[in-house]
Amino acid sequence: MTREAFAESVHVRAPGKINVYLGVGGRHDDGYHALATVFQAVSLYEDVIATDAPDFTLSVTGVDDPSTVPVDDRNLAMRAAKMLASATGYEGGVHLELRKSVPVAGGMGGGSADAAAALVACDALWGTGLSPQRLHELAARLGADVPFALHGGTAVGTGRGDQLNPALARGRFDWVLVTSEAGLSTPEIYARLDAHRTEIGALADDPPMSLDVPIPVLQALRAGDPHSLAASMFNDLEVSALLERPALDDIINEGLHAGALSGIVSGSGPTIAFLCETPDSAQYVQGELQKNGRTALHVHGPVPGARIIS
Ligand code: C5P
């Protein structure tokens, strides 16, 4: 039994992510789409504190509107804890305290980070000692982005986004994130993409079920070159996020005008991620966007995945 098994509480931190590249292919029968994506974990974190308890309970801090985060089985962190208990035969419960910094329904994988952190925290708290492979399997059952939140760094995701391979990334990339008060629903953004493609006649008969990340994206990451990465960043979901929320286009233009190298919708949005040349230029872009009344954060990537803080 590990030392942590005797602790009364365990604190785990897991990062939010940006999809530097997100190619979306056809829809499988289960509703999930074939993906080829590159995730980068960035320095905006979810903190999960797991404390011994007889039942399964959850509380949330760090959100403006608590009603946006369920505290029951709809919460992915709660599902993660229960899944780990049933997979290991653990008979007790846990109280999960979620301290959120990643925007809710923002396209940055905040809920997935909570689930990854909950898995790692409960595994340590309960002394269940799962192998990284078993943790990955449970993470993939919880959601397509959860395995990446466990691993962090920069990684290529294929399949439904859950088959991960590390990508080489040199140095650090500076990002400015502009968050929006109201989130977007991921399933709705995928559905809108399907509808849009049908409307324009694309992918009608033969949607690709296996996609690759373009080589220039991987080369830019390997070279640590923000200019090349800016030129090759892409997100298939951007068109549907912009159809749903046309005002996002104004944010992209403001960031580019302020000197960002490129701006992209993060995941299913509505967070916009701007890639900047240097930490100084990111600070400048952040300041300009704030002057326009935007909520802008300067973060960097890659950073590690879910890890125990104490
Ligand atoms: O797995 P996760 O809970 O993050 O997915 C949320 C929703 O996003 C899914 O229910 C599905 O509608 C959509 N999705 C998809 N294809 C993927 C990943 C997610 O259609 N590869």
mmCIF file of C-alpha atoms and ligand atoms in Angstrom:
data_model
loop_
_atom_site.group_PDB
_atom_site.id
_atom_site.type_symbol
_atom_site.label_atom_id
_atom_site.label_comp_id
_atom_site.label_asym_id
_atom_site.label_seq_id
_atom_site.Cartn_x
_atom_site.Cartn_y
_atom_site.Cartn_z
ATOM 1 C CA MET A 1 0.000 0.000 0.000
ATOM 2 C CA THR A 2 1.379 3.429 -0.895
ATOM 3 C CA ARG A 3 2.046 6.190 1.608
ATOM 4 C CA GLU A 4 -0.733 8.243 0.014
ATOM 5 C CA ALA A 5 -3.226 5.527 0.922
ATOM 6 C CA PHE A 6 -3.029 6.789 4.511
ATOM 7 C CA ALA A 7 -3.483 10.465 3.630
ATOM 8 C CA GLU A 8 -6.852 12.009 4.412
ATOM 9 C CA SER A 9 -6.809 14.108 1.296
ATOM 10 C CA VAL A 10 -4.902 14.320 -1.969
ATOM 11 C CA HIS A 11 -4.525 17.419 -4.135
ATOM 12 C CA VAL A 12 -4.065 16.897 -7.893
ATOM 13 C CA ARG A 13 -3.629 19.540 -10.590
ATOM 14 C CA ALA A 14 -4.492 18.951 -14.269
ATOM 15 C CA PRO A 15 -4.133 21.337 -17.216
ATOM 16 C CA GLY A 16 -6.560 22.684 -19.781
ATOM 17 C CA LYS A 17 -5.692 22.189 -23.456
ATOM 18 C CA ILE A 18 -5.695 23.886 -26.814
ATOM 19 C CA ASN A 19 -6.215 21.933 -30.033
ATOM 20 C CA VAL A 20 -3.411 23.341 -32.151
ATOM 21 C CA TYR A 21 -4.823 21.314 -35.031
ATOM 22 C CA LEU A 22 -8.242 19.643 -35.169
ATOM 23 C CA GLY A 23 -9.322 17.731 -38.262
ATOM 24 C CA VAL A 24 -12.791 16.177 -38.047
ATOM 25 C CA GLY A 25 -13.799 13.281 -40.310
ATOM 26 C CA GLY A 26 -16.923 11.161 -40.550
ATOM 27 C CA ARG A 27 -19.345 10.275 -37.807
ATOM 28 C CA HIS A 28 -19.285 6.772 -36.315
ATOM 29 C CA ASP A 29 -22.531 4.976 -35.411
ATOM 30 C CA ASP A 30 -22.035 5.906 -31.736
ATOM 31 C CA GLY A 31 -22.122 9.619 -32.649
ATOM 32 C CA TYR A 32 -18.392 10.202 -32.202
ATOM 33 C CA HIS A 33 -16.370 11.586 -35.101
ATOM 34 C CA ALA A 34 -13.053 10.383 -36.477
ATOM 35 C CA LEU A 35 -10.403 12.916 -35.467
ATOM 36 C CA ALA A 36 -6.811 13.832 -36.116
ATOM 37 C CA THR A 37 -5.774 16.410 -33.569
ATOM 38 C CA VAL A 38 -2.765 17.899 -31.821
ATOM 39 C CA PHE A 39 -3.350 18.791 -28.196
ATOM 40 C CA GLN A 40 -1.139 21.111 -26.217
ATOM 41 C CA ALA A 41 -1.569 21.349 -22.442
ATOM 42 C CA VAL A 42 -1.347 24.957 -21.234
ATOM 43 C CA SER A 43 -0.699 26.660 -17.906
ATOM 44 C CA LEU A 44 -4.326 27.069 -16.893
ATOM 45 C CA TYR A 45 -5.213 24.444 -14.328
ATOM 46 C CA GLU A 46 -7.994 22.637 -12.563
ATOM 47 C CA ASP A 47 -7.264 21.678 -8.948
ATOM 48 C CA VAL A 48 -9.061 18.695 -7.448
ATOM 49 C CA ILE A 49 -8.844 17.868 -3.751
ATOM 50 C CA ALA A 50 -10.091 14.390 -2.889
ATOM 51 C CA THR A 51 -10.941 13.766 0.777
ATOM 52 C CA ASP A 52 -11.992 10.511 2.448
ATOM 53 C CA ALA A 53 -15.768 10.376 2.868
ATOM 54 C CA PRO A 54 -18.397 7.665 3.345
ATOM 55 C CA ASP A 55 -20.365 8.748 0.237
ATOM 56 C CA PHE A 56 -19.628 10.394 -3.114
ATOM 57 C CA THR A 57 -20.035 14.184 -2.926
ATOM 58 C CA LEU A 58 -18.673 17.116 -4.899
ATOM 59 C CA SER A 59 -18.296 20.875 -4.461
ATOM 60 C CA VAL A 60 -17.109 23.544 -6.907
ATOM 61 C CA THR A 61 -15.350 26.894 -6.509
ATOM 62 C CA GLY A 62 -13.910 29.339 -9.052
ATOM 63 C CA VAL A 63 -16.959 29.689 -11.287
ATOM 64 C CA ASP A 64 -19.128 32.802 -11.620
ATOM 65 C CA ASP A 65 -22.311 30.822 -12.080
ATOM 66 C CA PRO A 66 -22.360 27.611 -9.991
ATOM 67 C CA SER A 67 -25.392 26.339 -11.908
ATOM 68 C CA THR A 68 -23.136 25.721 -14.942
ATOM 69 C CA VAL A 69 -21.308 22.873 -13.168
ATOM 70 C CA PRO A 70 -23.388 19.893 -12.011
ATOM 71 C CA VAL A 71 -22.443 18.318 -8.673
ATOM 72 C CA ASP A 72 -24.118 14.963 -9.333
ATOM 73 C CA ASP A 73 -23.441 12.073 -11.721
ATOM 74 C CA ARG A 74 -23.545 14.437 -14.709
ATOM 75 C CA ASN A 75 -20.181 15.731 -13.469
ATOM 76 C CA LEU A 76 -17.344 13.880 -15.201
ATOM 77 C CA ALA A 77 -15.135 13.987 -12.077
ATOM 78 C CA MET A 78 -17.889 12.310 -10.053
ATOM 79 C CA ARG A 79 -18.246 9.654 -12.763
ATOM 80 C CA ALA A 80 -14.459 9.173 -12.741
ATOM 81 C CA ALA A 81 -14.382 8.532 -8.975
ATOM 82 C CA LYS A 82 -17.282 6.078 -9.160
ATOM 83 C CA MET A 83 -15.771 4.296 -12.156
ATOM 84 C CA LEU A 84 -12.465 3.860 -10.319
ATOM 85 C CA ALA A 85 -14.264 2.542 -7.217
ATOM 86 C CA SER A 86 -16.233 -0.010 -9.214
ATOM 87 C CA ALA A 87 -13.197 -1.053 -11.297
ATOM 88 C CA THR A 88 -11.134 -1.702 -8.152
ATOM 89 C CA GLY A 89 -13.809 -2.926 -5.732
ATOM 90 C CA TYR A 90 -13.217 0.056 -3.403
ATOM 91 C CA GLU A 91 -16.196 0.254 -1.031
ATOM 92 C CA GLY A 92 -15.870 3.742 0.494
ATOM 93 C CA GLY A 93 -16.610 7.136 -1.030
ATOM 94 C CA VAL A 94 -14.888 10.457 -1.541
ATOM 95 C CA HIS A 95 -15.555 14.164 -1.393
ATOM 96 C CA LEU A 96 -14.193 15.942 -4.460
ATOM 97 C CA GLU A 97 -13.523 19.666 -4.258
ATOM 98 C CA LEU A 98 -13.096 21.184 -7.722
ATOM 99 C CA ARG A 99 -11.248 24.511 -7.890
ATOM 100 C CA LYS A 100 -11.826 25.596 -11.446
ATOM 101 C CA SER A 101 -9.745 27.968 -13.565
ATOM 102 C CA VAL A 102 -10.354 26.528 -17.025
ATOM 103 C CA PRO A 103 -13.482 28.118 -18.551
ATOM 104 C CA VAL A 104 -16.639 25.999 -18.256
ATOM 105 C CA ALA A 105 -17.851 24.720 -21.673
ATOM 106 C CA GLY A 106 -15.048 26.771 -23.220
ATOM 107 C CA GLY A 107 -13.477 24.214 -25.585
ATOM 108 C CA MET A 108 -10.415 23.795 -23.365
ATOM 109 C CA GLY A 109 -11.198 20.426 -21.797
ATOM 110 C CA GLY A 110 -11.857 21.694 -18.257
ATOM 111 C CA GLY A 111 -14.311 18.905 -17.433
ATOM 112 C CA SER A 112 -11.870 16.354 -18.860
ATOM 113 C CA ALA A 113 -9.075 17.805 -16.689
ATOM 114 C CA ASP A 114 -11.353 17.447 -13.637
ATOM 115 C CA ALA A 115 -11.981 13.790 -14.509
ATOM 116 C CA ALA A 116 -8.283 13.036 -15.047
ATOM 117 C CA ALA A 117 -7.392 14.768 -11.769
ATOM 118 C CA ALA A 118 -10.146 12.878 -9.919
ATOM 119 C CA LEU A 119 -8.829 9.526 -11.216
ATOM 120 C CA VAL A 120 -5.270 10.278 -10.094
ATOM 121 C CA ALA A 121 -6.390 11.738 -6.745
ATOM 122 C CA CYS A 122 -8.702 8.843 -5.836
ATOM 123 C CA ASP A 123 -6.143 6.265 -6.959
ATOM 124 C CA ALA A 124 -3.640 7.818 -4.535
ATOM 125 C CA LEU A 125 -6.162 8.431 -1.729
ATOM 126 C CA TRP A 126 -7.524 4.897 -1.828
ATOM 127 C CA GLY A 127 -4.162 3.241 -2.500
ATOM 128 C CA THR A 128 -5.638 1.389 -5.467
ATOM 129 C CA GLY A 129 -2.323 1.715 -7.330
ATOM 130 C CA LEU A 130 -3.553 1.369 -10.931
ATOM 131 C CA SER A 131 -0.962 1.148 -13.694
ATOM 132 C CA PRO A 132 -0.733 4.090 -16.128
ATOM 133 C CA GLN A 133 -2.229 1.754 -18.753
ATOM 134 C CA ARG A 134 -5.325 0.993 -16.620
ATOM 135 C CA LEU A 135 -5.748 4.688 -15.751
ATOM 136 C CA HIS A 136 -5.587 5.490 -19.476
ATOM 137 C CA GLU A 137 -8.278 2.863 -20.207
ATOM 138 C CA LEU A 138 -10.635 4.305 -17.585
ATOM 139 C CA ALA A 139 -9.895 7.838 -18.833
ATOM 140 C CA ALA A 140 -10.786 6.875 -22.421
ATOM 141 C CA ARG A 141 -14.118 5.428 -21.233
ATOM 142 C CA LEU A 142 -14.950 8.745 -19.555
ATOM 143 C CA GLY A 143 -14.396 10.965 -22.603
ATOM 144 C CA ALA A 144 -12.283 11.521 -25.679
ATOM 145 C CA ASP A 145 -10.143 14.293 -24.099
ATOM 146 C CA VAL A 146 -9.601 12.712 -20.676
ATOM 147 C CA PRO A 147 -6.531 10.584 -21.602
ATOM 148 C CA PHE A 148 -4.755 13.698 -22.834
ATOM 149 C CA ALA A 149 -5.417 15.531 -19.551
ATOM 150 C CA LEU A 150 -3.672 12.622 -17.788
ATOM 151 C CA HIS A 151 -0.623 12.764 -20.043
ATOM 152 C CA GLY A 152 -0.280 16.487 -20.833
ATOM 153 C CA GLY A 153 2.560 17.915 -22.917
ATOM 154 C CA THR A 154 1.934 17.981 -26.660
ATOM 155 C CA ALA A 155 0.340 14.936 -28.277
ATOM 156 C CA VAL A 156 -1.308 13.705 -31.442
ATOM 157 C CA GLY A 157 -4.771 12.248 -30.855
ATOM 158 C CA THR A 158 -6.404 9.950 -33.411
ATOM 159 C CA GLY A 159 -9.413 7.621 -33.363
ATOM 160 C CA ARG A 160 -11.947 9.605 -31.358
ATOM 161 C CA GLY A 161 -9.086 11.774 -30.032
ATOM 162 C CA ASP A 162 -8.275 9.234 -27.335
ATOM 163 C CA GLN A 163 -5.493 7.298 -29.091
ATOM 164 C CA LEU A 164 -2.472 9.346 -28.069
ATOM 165 C CA ASN A 165 1.058 9.577 -29.315
ATOM 166 C CA PRO A 166 3.466 12.135 -27.873
ATOM 167 C CA ALA A 167 4.550 14.852 -30.307
ATOM 168 C CA LEU A 168 7.990 16.423 -30.059
ATOM 169 C CA ALA A 169 7.726 20.105 -29.178
ATOM 170 C CA ARG A 170 10.764 22.277 -28.565
ATOM 171 C CA GLY A 171 10.733 25.227 -26.168
ATOM 172 C CA ARG A 172 7.636 27.057 -25.115
ATOM 173 C CA PHE A 173 4.723 28.545 -26.994
ATOM 174 C CA ASP A 174 2.986 31.673 -25.699
ATOM 175 C CA TRP A 175 -0.778 31.874 -26.043
ATOM 176 C CA VAL A 176 -3.368 34.502 -25.213
ATOM 177 C CA LEU A 177 -6.804 33.094 -24.473
ATOM 178 C CA VAL A 178 -9.970 35.133 -24.763
ATOM 179 C CA THR A 179 -12.777 33.516 -22.815
ATOM 180 C CA SER A 180 -16.510 34.098 -23.215
ATOM 181 C CA GLU A 181 -19.073 34.234 -20.454
ATOM 182 C CA ALA A 182 -21.497 31.849 -22.155
ATOM 183 C CA GLY A 183 -20.167 28.428 -23.170
ATOM 184 C CA LEU A 184 -20.931 26.374 -26.281
ATOM 185 C CA SER A 185 -22.186 22.793 -26.303
ATOM 186 C CA THR A 186 -19.633 20.402 -27.823
ATOM 187 C CA PRO A 187 -22.223 17.939 -29.241
ATOM 188 C CA GLU A 188 -24.116 20.845 -30.825
ATOM 189 C CA ILE A 189 -20.976 22.221 -32.480
ATOM 190 C CA TYR A 190 -20.163 18.788 -33.965
ATOM 191 C CA ALA A 191 -23.778 18.414 -35.135
ATOM 192 C CA ARG A 192 -23.647 21.859 -36.740
ATOM 193 C CA LEU A 193 -20.499 20.856 -38.618
ATOM 194 C CA ASP A 194 -22.264 17.757 -39.991
ATOM 195 C CA ALA A 195 -25.265 19.869 -41.024
ATOM 196 C CA HIS A 196 -23.030 22.489 -42.634
ATOM 197 C CA ARG A 197 -21.107 19.843 -44.568
ATOM 198 C CA THR A 198 -24.329 18.287 -45.801
ATOM 199 C CA GLU A 199 -25.582 21.709 -46.871
ATOM 200 C CA ILE A 200 -22.474 22.480 -48.916
ATOM 201 C CA GLY A 201 -22.329 18.926 -50.292
ATOM 202 C CA ALA A 202 -18.983 18.119 -48.710
ATOM 203 C CA LEU A 203 -18.309 14.687 -47.260
ATOM 204 C CA ALA A 204 -21.843 13.676 -48.208
ATOM 205 C CA ASP A 205 -21.033 10.189 -49.468
ATOM 206 C CA ASP A 206 -17.547 9.463 -48.305
ATOM 207 C CA PRO A 207 -16.496 11.059 -45.021
ATOM 208 C CA PRO A 208 -12.925 10.030 -44.182
ATOM 209 C CA MET A 209 -12.883 7.703 -41.175
ATOM 210 C CA SER A 210 -9.128 7.887 -40.812
ATOM 211 C CA LEU A 211 -7.269 11.203 -40.826
ATOM 212 C CA ASP A 212 -3.708 12.372 -40.337
ATOM 213 C CA VAL A 213 -2.231 15.504 -38.839
ATOM 214 C CA PRO A 214 -0.462 17.457 -41.625
ATOM 215 C CA ILE A 215 3.320 17.183 -41.437
ATOM 216 C CA PRO A 216 3.940 20.991 -41.339
ATOM 217 C CA VAL A 217 2.121 21.162 -37.972
ATOM 218 C CA LEU A 218 4.424 18.507 -36.499
ATOM 219 C CA GLN A 219 7.516 20.116 -38.048
ATOM 220 C CA ALA A 220 6.611 23.519 -36.583
ATOM 221 C CA LEU A 221 6.180 22.027 -33.110
ATOM 222 C CA ARG A 222 9.445 20.099 -33.400
ATOM 223 C CA ALA A 223 11.266 23.255 -34.482
ATOM 224 C CA GLY A 224 9.660 25.326 -31.704
ATOM 225 C CA ASP A 225 8.825 27.896 -34.376
ATOM 226 C CA PRO A 226 5.700 29.947 -33.593
ATOM 227 C CA HIS A 227 5.654 31.517 -37.091
ATOM 228 C CA SER A 228 5.438 28.123 -38.840
ATOM 229 C CA LEU A 229 2.938 26.865 -36.291
ATOM 230 C CA ALA A 230 0.785 29.965 -36.785
ATOM 231 C CA ALA A 231 0.754 29.261 -40.522
ATOM 232 C CA SER A 232 -0.348 25.639 -40.079
ATOM 233 C CA MET A 233 -2.834 25.866 -37.174
ATOM 234 C CA PHE A 234 -6.344 24.792 -38.163
ATOM 235 C CA ASN A 235 -9.644 23.733 -36.618
ATOM 236 C CA ASP A 236 -12.479 22.086 -38.574
ATOM 237 C CA LEU A 237 -14.910 23.022 -35.779
ATOM 238 C CA GLU A 238 -14.158 26.723 -36.227
ATOM 239 C CA VAL A 239 -16.695 27.110 -39.021
ATOM 240 C CA SER A 240 -19.520 25.726 -36.884
ATOM 241 C CA ALA A 241 -18.467 27.681 -33.761
ATOM 242 C CA LEU A 242 -18.498 30.872 -35.883
ATOM 243 C CA LEU A 243 -21.890 29.998 -37.368
ATOM 244 C CA GLU A 244 -23.211 29.536 -33.837
ATOM 245 C CA ARG A 245 -21.479 32.649 -32.441
ATOM 246 C CA PRO A 246 -20.552 35.069 -35.275
ATOM 247 C CA ALA A 247 -19.189 37.622 -32.764
ATOM 248 C CA LEU A 248 -16.172 35.354 -32.206
ATOM 249 C CA ASP A 249 -14.868 36.582 -35.535
ATOM 250 C CA ASP A 250 -14.527 40.099 -34.062
ATOM 251 C CA ILE A 251 -12.353 38.718 -31.256
ATOM 252 C CA ILE A 252 -10.093 36.940 -33.767
ATOM 253 C CA ASN A 253 -9.679 40.150 -35.752
ATOM 254 C CA GLU A 254 -8.899 42.189 -32.628
ATOM 255 C CA GLY A 255 -6.159 39.767 -31.567
ATOM 256 C CA LEU A 256 -4.592 39.719 -35.039
ATOM 257 C CA HIS A 257 -4.749 43.514 -35.143
ATOM 258 C CA ALA A 258 -2.941 43.626 -31.773
ATOM 259 C CA GLY A 259 -0.086 41.557 -33.236
ATOM 260 C CA ALA A 260 -0.928 37.898 -32.549
ATOM 261 C CA LEU A 261 0.569 35.555 -35.170
ATOM 262 C CA SER A 262 -2.654 33.591 -35.511
ATOM 263 C CA GLY A 263 -5.979 33.129 -33.749
ATOM 264 C CA ILE A 264 -8.051 29.979 -33.648
ATOM 265 C CA VAL A 265 -11.190 28.689 -31.940
ATOM 266 C CA SER A 266 -10.052 26.277 -29.238
ATOM 267 C CA GLY A 267 -11.739 22.860 -29.615
ATOM 268 C CA SER A 268 -15.485 23.412 -29.919
ATOM 269 C CA GLY A 269 -15.141 26.992 -28.608
ATOM 270 C CA PRO A 270 -15.970 29.629 -27.665
ATOM 271 C CA THR A 271 -12.477 30.274 -26.211
ATOM 272 C CA ILE A 272 -10.191 31.884 -28.794
ATOM 273 C CA ALA A 273 -6.484 30.985 -28.622
ATOM 274 C CA PHE A 274 -3.941 33.420 -30.057
ATOM 275 C CA LEU A 275 -0.415 32.244 -30.728
ATOM 276 C CA CYS A 276 2.172 34.983 -30.065
ATOM 277 C CA GLU A 277 5.809 35.346 -31.018
ATOM 278 C CA THR A 278 7.300 35.878 -27.545
ATOM 279 C CA PRO A 279 6.176 36.210 -23.906
ATOM 280 C CA ASP A 280 6.457 40.023 -24.299
ATOM 281 C CA SER A 281 4.307 40.136 -27.398
ATOM 282 C CA ALA A 282 1.735 37.921 -25.680
ATOM 283 C CA GLN A 283 1.634 40.362 -22.777
ATOM 284 C CA TYR A 284 1.066 43.217 -25.214
ATOM 285 C CA VAL A 285 -1.710 41.358 -27.075
ATOM 286 C CA GLN A 286 -3.331 40.478 -23.749
ATOM 287 C CA GLY A 287 -3.264 44.158 -22.693
ATOM 288 C CA GLU A 288 -4.764 45.365 -25.982
ATOM 289 C CA LEU A 289 -7.592 42.819 -25.777
ATOM 290 C CA GLN A 290 -8.273 43.803 -22.167
ATOM 291 C CA LYS A 291 -8.475 47.451 -23.233
ATOM 292 C CA ASN A 292 -11.259 46.322 -25.587
ATOM 293 C CA GLY A 293 -13.082 44.882 -22.586
ATOM 294 C CA ARG A 294 -12.146 41.248 -23.317
ATOM 295 C CA THR A 295 -11.244 38.681 -20.665
ATOM 296 C CA ALA A 296 -7.757 37.734 -21.867
ATOM 297 C CA LEU A 297 -5.267 35.381 -20.193
ATOM 298 C CA HIS A 298 -1.607 34.828 -21.051
ATOM 299 C CA VAL A 299 -0.639 31.156 -20.766
ATOM 300 C CA HIS A 300 2.129 28.950 -22.126
ATOM 301 C CA GLY A 301 2.522 25.368 -23.220
ATOM 302 C CA PRO A 302 3.378 22.598 -23.141
ATOM 303 C CA VAL A 303 2.967 21.754 -19.444
ATOM 304 C CA PRO A 304 2.686 18.327 -17.743
ATOM 305 C CA GLY A 305 -0.539 16.367 -17.284
ATOM 306 C CA ALA A 306 -2.391 15.498 -14.067
ATOM 307 C CA ARG A 307 -0.008 15.300 -11.131
ATOM 308 C CA ILE A 308 -0.108 15.095 -7.358
ATOM 309 C CA ILE A 309 0.650 18.410 -5.634
ATOM 310 C CA SER A 310 0.300 17.177 -2.048
HETATM 311 O O1 C5P B 1 -15.968 12.605 -25.190
HETATM 312 P P1 C5P B 1 -16.548 13.920 -24.841
HETATM 313 O O2 C5P B 1 -17.516 13.829 -23.687
HETATM 314 O O3 C5P B 1 -15.543 14.999 -24.662
HETATM 315 O O4 C5P B 1 -17.416 14.357 -26.114
HETATM 316 C C1 C5P B 1 -18.455 15.282 -26.030
HETATM 317 C C2 C5P B 1 -19.256 15.224 -27.322
HETATM 318 O O5 C5P B 1 -18.469 15.724 -28.392
HETATM 319 C C3 C5P B 1 -19.689 13.845 -27.751
HETATM 320 O O6 C5P B 1 -20.903 13.481 -27.136
HETATM 321 C C4 C5P B 1 -19.846 14.014 -29.257
HETATM 322 O O7 C5P B 1 -21.080 14.642 -29.556
HETATM 323 C C5 C5P B 1 -18.749 15.016 -29.584
HETATM 324 N N1 C5P B 1 -17.527 14.339 -30.060
HETATM 325 C C6 C5P B 1 -17.524 13.790 -31.321
HETATM 326 N N2 C5P B 1 -16.406 13.138 -31.778
HETATM 327 C C7 C5P B 1 -15.302 13.061 -30.999
HETATM 328 C C8 C5P B 1 -15.269 13.654 -29.723
HETATM 329 C C9 C5P B 1 -16.412 14.282 -29.266
HETATM 330 O O8 C5P B 1 -18.523 13.859 -32.047
HETATM 331 N N3 C5P B 1 -14.228 12.412 -31.481
#
